[in-house]
Amino acid sequence: MENSIQSIVKDKNKSQINIDSLANFEWDKGYLFPPYTAEESMEKQMGVNFKDRSNIYSRDDIYLLVFVNNEKVVQYAEIKRNQSDFSIDATEYITPSKALIKINRH
């Protein structure tokens, strides 16, 4: 998934990523965390325990996309910034039916 996301981000004609088309696993919620997010903040927002192996709390080069299914983390992806920032519409998380992440290039 990470490589597919990077290919989309590198294509300057693309302004969003449809995550559901890239996911080959079951998920019901996806959370997008910006650089420097603390593990405690992620757990509080998701309502599940999560061990952040990416150490995003001390990094500014990635966003972290964490997938939850049935109240458990099932997958996560590190999204390299590559002179871009990412956002989701004014919701707390994405779902398979509303799975767009916007690419905001610098």
Short mmCIF file of C-alpha atoms in Angstrom, two decimals:
data_model
loop_
_atom_site.label_atom_id
_atom_site.label_comp_id
_atom_site.label_asym_id
_atom_site.label_seq_id
_atom_site.Cartn_x
_atom_site.Cartn_y
_atom_site.Cartn_z
CA MET A 1 0.00 0.00 0.00
CA GLU A 2 2.78 2.45 0.87
CA ASN A 3 4.34 2.11 -2.60
CA SER A 4 0.97 2.61 -4.30
CA ILE A 5 0.33 5.75 -2.27
CA GLN A 6 3.80 7.09 -3.15
CA SER A 7 3.13 6.54 -6.86
CA ILE A 8 -0.11 8.52 -6.62
CA VAL A 9 1.56 11.35 -4.67
CA LYS A 10 4.37 11.58 -7.25
CA ASP A 11 1.80 12.07 -10.04
CA LYS A 12 1.34 15.85 -9.98
CA ASN A 13 -2.01 15.47 -11.79
CA LYS A 14 -3.54 13.64 -8.82
CA SER A 15 -5.08 15.64 -5.98
CA GLN A 16 -6.50 12.81 -3.91
CA ILE A 17 -6.00 9.16 -2.99
CA ASN A 18 -8.84 6.63 -2.88
CA ILE A 19 -7.61 4.42 -0.06
CA ASP A 20 -10.32 1.78 -0.41
CA SER A 21 -9.09 0.91 -3.89
CA LEU A 22 -5.63 0.16 -2.40
CA ALA A 23 -6.67 -1.81 0.68
CA ASN A 24 -6.59 -5.58 0.29
CA PHE A 25 -7.82 -6.24 3.83
CA GLU A 26 -10.97 -5.69 5.88
CA TRP A 27 -11.26 -2.33 7.65
CA ASP A 28 -14.05 -0.11 8.92
CA LYS A 29 -12.19 3.05 9.95
CA GLY A 30 -8.95 4.71 8.87
CA TYR A 31 -7.25 7.45 10.85
CA LEU A 32 -4.75 9.90 9.40
CA PHE A 33 -2.19 11.26 11.86
CA PRO A 34 0.14 14.18 11.07
CA PRO A 35 3.81 14.44 12.06
CA TYR A 36 4.60 14.69 15.78
CA THR A 37 1.38 12.98 16.94
CA ALA A 38 1.82 11.32 20.33
CA GLU A 39 0.90 7.65 20.73
CA GLU A 40 -1.50 8.56 23.57
CA SER A 41 -3.34 10.98 21.28
CA MET A 42 -3.71 8.32 18.61
CA GLU A 43 -5.07 5.79 21.10
CA LYS A 44 -7.52 8.33 22.50
CA GLN A 45 -8.82 9.28 19.04
CA MET A 46 -9.14 5.68 17.84
CA GLY A 47 -10.35 4.22 21.12
CA VAL A 48 -7.98 1.25 20.82
CA ASN A 49 -4.52 0.30 22.03
CA PHE A 50 -1.82 0.97 19.46
CA LYS A 51 1.94 0.51 19.54
CA ASP A 52 3.40 3.13 17.18
CA ARG A 53 6.39 1.45 15.55
CA SER A 54 6.94 4.40 13.21
CA ASN A 55 7.79 6.81 16.08
CA ILE A 56 5.77 9.52 14.38
CA TYR A 57 5.84 11.59 17.59
CA SER A 58 9.43 12.56 16.74
CA ARG A 59 9.22 12.67 12.93
CA ASP A 60 8.19 15.29 10.40
CA ASP A 61 8.79 13.24 7.23
CA ILE A 62 5.64 11.06 7.34
CA TYR A 63 1.93 10.92 8.01
CA LEU A 64 0.60 7.74 9.57
CA LEU A 65 -2.54 6.06 8.27
CA VAL A 66 -3.92 3.54 10.77
CA PHE A 67 -6.70 1.09 9.89
CA VAL A 68 -9.10 -0.36 12.45
CA ASN A 69 -11.54 -3.23 12.00
CA ASN A 70 -13.88 -4.37 14.79
CA GLU A 71 -12.10 -2.18 17.36
CA LYS A 72 -8.62 -3.55 16.56
CA VAL A 73 -5.73 -2.11 14.55
CA VAL A 74 -5.35 -4.31 11.47
CA GLN A 75 -2.85 -2.37 9.37
CA TYR A 76 -0.97 0.89 9.15
CA ALA A 77 0.94 2.73 6.45
CA GLU A 78 3.62 5.37 6.60
CA ILE A 79 2.94 8.04 3.99
CA LYS A 80 6.08 9.93 3.02
CA ARG A 81 5.45 13.64 2.77
CA ASN A 82 7.52 14.33 -0.38
CA GLN A 83 6.74 18.08 -0.17
CA SER A 84 3.07 17.32 0.42
CA ASP A 85 0.62 17.37 3.27
CA PHE A 86 -2.47 15.21 3.53
CA SER A 87 -5.95 15.74 4.90
CA ILE A 88 -9.37 14.16 5.06
CA ASP A 89 -12.67 16.01 4.86
CA ALA A 90 -13.90 17.44 8.15
CA THR A 91 -14.36 14.03 9.70
CA GLU A 92 -12.43 12.19 12.36
CA TYR A 93 -11.72 9.18 10.15
CA ILE A 94 -12.29 7.67 6.72
CA THR A 95 -14.41 4.61 5.92
CA PRO A 96 -14.41 2.21 2.95
CA SER A 97 -17.35 4.11 1.42
CA LYS A 98 -15.75 7.53 2.05
CA ALA A 99 -12.04 6.84 1.70
CA LEU A 100 -10.53 9.91 0.05
CA ILE A 101 -7.36 11.58 1.30
CA LYS A 102 -6.53 14.97 -0.20
CA ILE A 103 -3.00 15.75 -1.36
CA ASN A 104 -1.90 19.31 -0.60
CA ARG A 105 1.36 20.04 -2.41
CA HIS A 106 3.79 22.77 -1.34
#
